[in-house]
């Protein structure tokens, strides 16, 4: 089995090392990851400037681009063939609910899903109230491997991926794996305005996490209750009910 691994925290992050180690006996592992952190890069591709690629150690490549660039280059330039599996992560921090739209980790997996490669995104989620607990990527990698085994056991429909979130609790406290829907997370939409030494304003955007929309079967709730959430995602974002009502309205109004 050919396994391509990427992330958005960068080639030197402990999460990607733990993931590569945990699956090394399952096949031939190649790691292609950004040379610096690219968290919240989303699914952007670098089309307007050159990319550099360096093999920093055997089988580990650092690229100057985004996570999606890394998967693109990994398939077409490094492997020169389609891998059996793409793994992204293990991310430092949650990729739950609406986070998936901003996440570079999920984007790396989505880049694989576009090509119908079996793709997985893994994230380690600090527990609210215990954010200073050291991130246990070794524990998370064990669960990543279990989720991979689950994913290898089922056929993937076209253009789908699995988004896996692991709570950063003591290994013995994890309650197990739970298949969950994508939820909805809230953040404080803050803008902090400051003034630079030359008198010009600059801005920091983004605020702290504010909780999730209550829903029993969503990923946010599963992780909150101590489960590893496994969420099947698809790329087609069409809302089917809205599609139907909009089409009907268009016909009714003769527009
Ligand atoms: Mn990240």
CSV table of C-alpha atoms and ligand atoms in Angstrom, one decimal:
chain,number,residue,atom,x,y,z
A,1,UNK,CA,0.0,0.0,0.0
A,2,UNK,CA,1.4,3.4,-1.0
A,3,UNK,CA,0.6,6.1,1.7
A,4,UNK,CA,1.1,9.8,1.1
A,5,UNK,CA,1.0,12.0,4.3
A,6,UNK,CA,0.7,15.7,4.6
A,7,UNK,CA,-0.4,18.3,7.1
A,8,UNK,CA,-0.8,22.1,7.7
A,9,UNK,CA,1.4,22.4,10.8
A,10,UNK,CA,4.6,21.9,8.9
A,11,UNK,CA,7.1,19.1,8.2
A,12,UNK,CA,8.7,19.5,11.7
A,13,UNK,CA,5.5,19.2,13.7
A,14,UNK,CA,5.3,16.2,16.1
A,15,UNK,CA,1.8,15.2,14.8
A,16,UNK,CA,3.0,14.3,11.3
A,17,UNK,CA,6.0,12.3,12.7
A,18,UNK,CA,3.7,10.4,15.1
A,19,UNK,CA,1.3,9.6,12.2
A,20,UNK,CA,4.0,8.5,9.9
A,21,UNK,CA,5.4,6.2,12.6
A,22,UNK,CA,2.0,4.7,13.4
A,23,UNK,CA,1.3,3.5,9.9
A,24,UNK,CA,4.9,2.7,8.7
A,25,UNK,CA,4.3,-1.1,8.8
A,26,UNK,CA,1.1,-0.8,6.6
A,27,UNK,CA,3.0,0.2,3.5
A,28,UNK,CA,5.4,2.6,1.8
A,29,UNK,CA,5.1,6.0,3.5
A,30,UNK,CA,6.0,9.3,1.8
A,31,UNK,CA,5.6,12.6,3.6
A,32,UNK,CA,5.2,15.9,1.8
A,33,UNK,CA,4.4,18.8,4.0
A,34,UNK,CA,4.8,22.6,4.1
A,35,UNK,CA,8.2,23.8,5.3
A,36,UNK,CA,6.4,26.1,7.7
A,37,UNK,CA,3.1,26.2,9.5
A,38,UNK,CA,0.1,26.8,7.1
A,39,UNK,CA,-2.8,26.3,9.5
A,40,UNK,CA,-6.1,27.8,8.2
A,41,UNK,CA,-4.7,27.9,4.6
A,42,UNK,CA,-7.9,26.2,3.4
A,43,UNK,CA,-7.7,24.6,0.0
A,44,UNK,CA,-5.6,27.2,-1.7
A,45,UNK,CA,-3.2,26.3,-4.4
A,46,UNK,CA,-0.1,28.3,-5.3
A,47,UNK,CA,-0.5,29.0,-9.0
A,48,UNK,CA,1.2,32.4,-9.3
A,49,UNK,CA,4.7,31.8,-8.0
A,50,UNK,CA,7.2,28.9,-8.0
A,51,UNK,CA,7.4,26.2,-5.4
A,52,UNK,CA,10.5,24.7,-3.9
A,53,UNK,CA,10.8,21.1,-2.8
A,54,UNK,CA,13.5,19.6,-0.6
A,55,UNK,CA,14.0,16.1,0.7
A,56,UNK,CA,14.9,16.9,4.3
A,57,UNK,CA,15.4,13.2,5.2
A,58,UNK,CA,14.6,9.9,3.4
A,59,UNK,CA,11.0,9.9,2.4
A,60,UNK,CA,10.3,13.3,4.1
A,61,UNK,CA,9.8,16.3,1.7
A,62,UNK,CA,9.3,19.9,2.6
A,63,UNK,CA,7.6,22.2,0.2
A,64,UNK,CA,7.2,26.0,0.2
A,65,UNK,CA,3.5,25.7,-0.6
A,66,UNK,CA,0.2,25.0,1.0
A,67,UNK,CA,-1.1,21.6,2.2
A,68,UNK,CA,-3.0,21.2,-1.1
A,69,UNK,CA,0.1,22.1,-3.1
A,70,UNK,CA,2.0,19.4,-1.1
A,71,UNK,CA,-0.5,16.6,-2.0
A,72,UNK,CA,-0.6,17.9,-5.7
A,73,UNK,CA,3.3,17.7,-5.8
A,74,UNK,CA,3.4,14.5,-3.8
A,75,UNK,CA,1.3,12.6,-6.3
A,76,UNK,CA,2.6,14.1,-9.6
A,77,UNK,CA,6.2,14.9,-8.9
A,78,UNK,CA,7.4,12.7,-6.1
A,79,UNK,CA,5.4,9.5,-6.3
A,80,UNK,CA,4.6,9.9,-10.0
A,81,UNK,CA,1.6,7.6,-9.4
A,82,UNK,CA,-1.6,7.7,-7.4
A,83,UNK,CA,-1.2,6.5,-3.8
A,84,UNK,CA,-3.7,4.1,-2.2
A,85,UNK,CA,-4.3,6.3,0.8
A,86,UNK,CA,-3.7,10.0,1.7
A,87,UNK,CA,-3.4,10.9,5.4
A,88,UNK,CA,-3.4,14.5,6.7
A,89,UNK,CA,-2.3,15.5,10.2
A,90,UNK,CA,-2.2,14.8,13.0
A,91,UNK,CA,-3.3,18.4,13.4
A,92,UNK,CA,-2.5,20.4,16.5
A,93,UNK,CA,-6.1,21.5,17.3
A,94,UNK,CA,-9.7,20.8,16.3
A,95,UNK,CA,-11.0,20.5,12.8
A,96,UNK,CA,-14.6,20.1,13.9
A,97,UNK,CA,-17.9,21.3,12.4
A,98,UNK,CA,-17.4,24.4,10.3
A,99,UNK,CA,-13.6,24.4,10.8
A,100,UNK,CA,-13.4,22.1,7.8
A,101,UNK,CA,-13.8,25.0,5.5
A,102,UNK,CA,-10.7,26.8,6.8
A,103,UNK,CA,-8.6,23.8,7.6
A,104,UNK,CA,-5.4,23.1,5.6
A,105,UNK,CA,-5.4,19.6,7.2
A,106,UNK,CA,-8.9,18.8,5.8
A,107,UNK,CA,-7.9,20.4,2.5
A,108,UNK,CA,-5.0,18.1,2.1
A,109,UNK,CA,-7.4,15.1,2.4
A,110,UNK,CA,-9.9,16.8,0.2
A,111,UNK,CA,-7.3,17.2,-2.5
A,112,UNK,CA,-7.1,13.4,-2.4
A,113,UNK,CA,-10.9,13.0,-2.4
A,114,UNK,CA,-11.0,15.1,-5.6
A,115,UNK,CA,-9.0,12.3,-7.2
A,116,UNK,CA,-11.1,9.5,-5.5
A,117,UNK,CA,-8.1,8.5,-3.4
A,118,UNK,CA,-9.1,7.1,0.1
A,119,UNK,CA,-8.3,10.2,2.2
A,120,UNK,CA,-8.3,10.9,5.9
A,121,UNK,CA,-7.8,14.0,8.0
A,122,UNK,CA,-6.7,13.6,11.7
A,123,UNK,CA,-6.8,16.3,14.4
A,124,UNK,CA,-6.1,16.3,18.1
A,125,UNK,CA,-8.5,18.4,20.1
A,126,UNK,CA,-7.5,20.2,23.4
A,127,UNK,CA,-10.2,19.7,26.0
A,128,UNK,CA,-11.9,22.9,27.0
A,129,UNK,CA,-10.7,23.9,30.4
A,130,UNK,CA,-7.6,21.8,30.1
A,131,UNK,CA,-5.9,23.5,27.2
A,132,UNK,CA,-2.5,23.4,28.8
A,133,UNK,CA,-2.4,19.6,28.9
A,134,UNK,CA,0.5,18.5,26.6
A,135,UNK,CA,-0.7,17.2,23.2
A,136,UNK,CA,-0.4,13.4,23.2
A,137,UNK,CA,0.2,12.7,19.6
A,138,UNK,CA,1.3,9.1,20.4
A,139,UNK,CA,-2.1,8.3,21.8
A,140,UNK,CA,-3.8,10.1,18.9
A,141,UNK,CA,-1.7,8.2,16.3
A,142,UNK,CA,-3.1,5.0,17.8
A,143,UNK,CA,-6.6,6.2,17.2
A,144,UNK,CA,-5.7,7.5,13.7
A,145,UNK,CA,-4.6,4.0,12.9
A,146,UNK,CA,-7.8,2.5,14.1
A,147,UNK,CA,-9.8,5.0,12.0
A,148,UNK,CA,-7.7,4.1,9.0
A,149,UNK,CA,-8.4,0.5,9.5
A,150,UNK,CA,-12.2,1.3,9.7
A,151,UNK,CA,-11.8,3.3,6.5
A,152,UNK,CA,-10.0,0.6,4.7
A,153,UNK,CA,-12.8,-1.8,5.5
A,154,UNK,CA,-15.6,0.1,3.6
A,155,UNK,CA,-15.9,1.4,0.0
A,156,UNK,CA,-15.6,5.2,-0.2
A,157,UNK,CA,-18.3,6.8,-2.4
A,158,UNK,CA,-17.0,9.2,-5.1
A,159,UNK,CA,-15.4,12.4,-3.8
A,160,UNK,CA,-15.5,11.6,-0.1
A,161,UNK,CA,-13.1,11.7,2.8
A,162,UNK,CA,-13.1,10.9,6.5
A,163,UNK,CA,-12.5,13.7,9.0
A,164,UNK,CA,-11.3,12.3,12.3
A,165,UNK,CA,-11.0,14.3,15.6
A,166,UNK,CA,-9.4,12.8,18.7
A,167,UNK,CA,-9.9,14.4,22.2
A,168,UNK,CA,-6.6,15.1,24.0
A,169,UNK,CA,-7.4,13.2,27.1
A,170,UNK,CA,-5.6,10.4,28.9
A,171,UNK,CA,-5.6,7.4,26.5
A,172,UNK,CA,-7.6,5.4,29.0
A,173,UNK,CA,-10.3,8.1,29.1
A,174,UNK,CA,-11.1,7.9,25.4
A,175,UNK,CA,-14.5,6.2,25.2
A,176,UNK,CA,-14.1,4.8,21.7
A,177,UNK,CA,-14.9,5.8,18.1
A,178,UNK,CA,-18.2,7.3,17.0
A,179,UNK,CA,-19.4,8.0,13.5
A,180,UNK,CA,-20.7,11.6,13.6
A,181,UNK,CA,-22.2,14.3,11.4
A,182,UNK,CA,-20.4,17.7,10.7
A,183,UNK,CA,-21.5,20.1,13.4
A,184,UNK,CA,-21.3,23.9,13.7
A,185,UNK,CA,-18.8,25.8,15.8
A,186,UNK,CA,-18.9,29.4,16.9
A,187,UNK,CA,-16.1,31.8,17.4
A,188,UNK,CA,-16.0,35.4,18.7
A,189,UNK,CA,-15.7,37.5,15.6
A,190,UNK,CA,-13.2,39.9,17.0
A,191,UNK,CA,-11.0,42.5,15.3
A,192,UNK,CA,-8.1,43.9,17.3
A,193,UNK,CA,-6.8,47.3,15.9
A,194,UNK,CA,-3.3,48.4,16.8
A,195,UNK,CA,-1.0,51.1,15.6
A,196,UNK,CA,2.5,50.4,14.2
A,197,UNK,CA,5.6,52.4,15.2
A,198,UNK,CA,5.1,54.5,12.0
A,199,UNK,CA,1.6,55.5,13.1
A,200,UNK,CA,-0.3,53.3,10.7
A,201,UNK,CA,-3.1,50.9,11.9
A,202,UNK,CA,-2.9,47.1,11.6
A,203,UNK,CA,-5.4,44.4,12.5
A,204,UNK,CA,-5.6,41.0,14.0
A,205,UNK,CA,-8.8,39.1,13.1
A,206,UNK,CA,-10.3,36.0,14.8
A,207,UNK,CA,-11.5,35.4,18.3
A,208,UNK,CA,-11.7,32.6,20.8
A,209,UNK,CA,-13.9,29.5,20.4
A,210,UNK,CA,-17.4,30.0,21.8
A,211,UNK,CA,-19.0,26.6,21.7
A,212,UNK,CA,-21.0,24.6,19.3
A,213,UNK,CA,-24.6,24.2,18.1
A,214,UNK,CA,-26.2,21.5,20.2
A,215,UNK,CA,-26.8,18.4,18.3
A,216,UNK,CA,-26.5,14.9,19.6
A,217,UNK,CA,-25.1,13.2,16.6
A,218,UNK,CA,-22.5,15.9,15.5
A,219,UNK,CA,-18.7,15.7,15.7
A,220,UNK,CA,-18.4,18.6,18.2
A,221,UNK,CA,-20.6,16.8,20.6
A,222,UNK,CA,-18.9,13.4,20.2
A,223,UNK,CA,-15.4,14.8,20.9
A,224,UNK,CA,-16.9,16.9,23.8
A,225,UNK,CA,-18.1,13.7,25.3
A,226,UNK,CA,-14.7,12.0,25.0
A,227,UNK,CA,-15.2,10.0,21.8
A,228,UNK,CA,-13.1,10.0,18.7
A,229,UNK,CA,-15.4,11.4,16.0
A,230,UNK,CA,-15.3,10.0,12.4
A,231,UNK,CA,-17.2,12.2,10.0
A,232,UNK,CA,-17.7,11.3,6.3
A,233,UNK,CA,-17.5,14.5,4.2
A,234,UNK,CA,-18.2,15.1,0.6
A,235,UNK,CA,-17.1,17.8,-1.8
A,236,UNK,CA,-20.4,18.5,-3.5
A,237,UNK,CA,-21.8,21.4,-1.3
A,238,UNK,CA,-25.2,21.6,-3.0
A,239,UNK,CA,-28.1,21.8,-0.6
A,240,UNK,CA,-30.6,19.4,-2.0
A,241,UNK,CA,-33.8,20.7,-0.4
A,242,UNK,CA,-32.8,24.3,-1.2
A,243,UNK,CA,-32.0,23.2,-4.8
A,244,UNK,CA,-35.6,21.8,-5.1
A,245,UNK,CA,-37.4,24.9,-3.6
A,246,UNK,CA,-35.2,27.3,-5.6
A,247,UNK,CA,-35.9,25.4,-8.8
A,248,UNK,CA,-39.7,25.3,-8.0
A,249,UNK,CA,-39.7,29.0,-7.3
A,250,UNK,CA,-37.9,29.8,-10.5
A,251,UNK,CA,-40.5,27.8,-12.5
A,252,UNK,CA,-43.4,29.4,-10.6
A,253,UNK,CA,-42.1,32.9,-11.1
A,254,UNK,CA,-41.1,32.3,-14.7
A,255,UNK,CA,-37.7,33.8,-14.1
B,1,LIG,MN1,-2.8,23.1,11.9
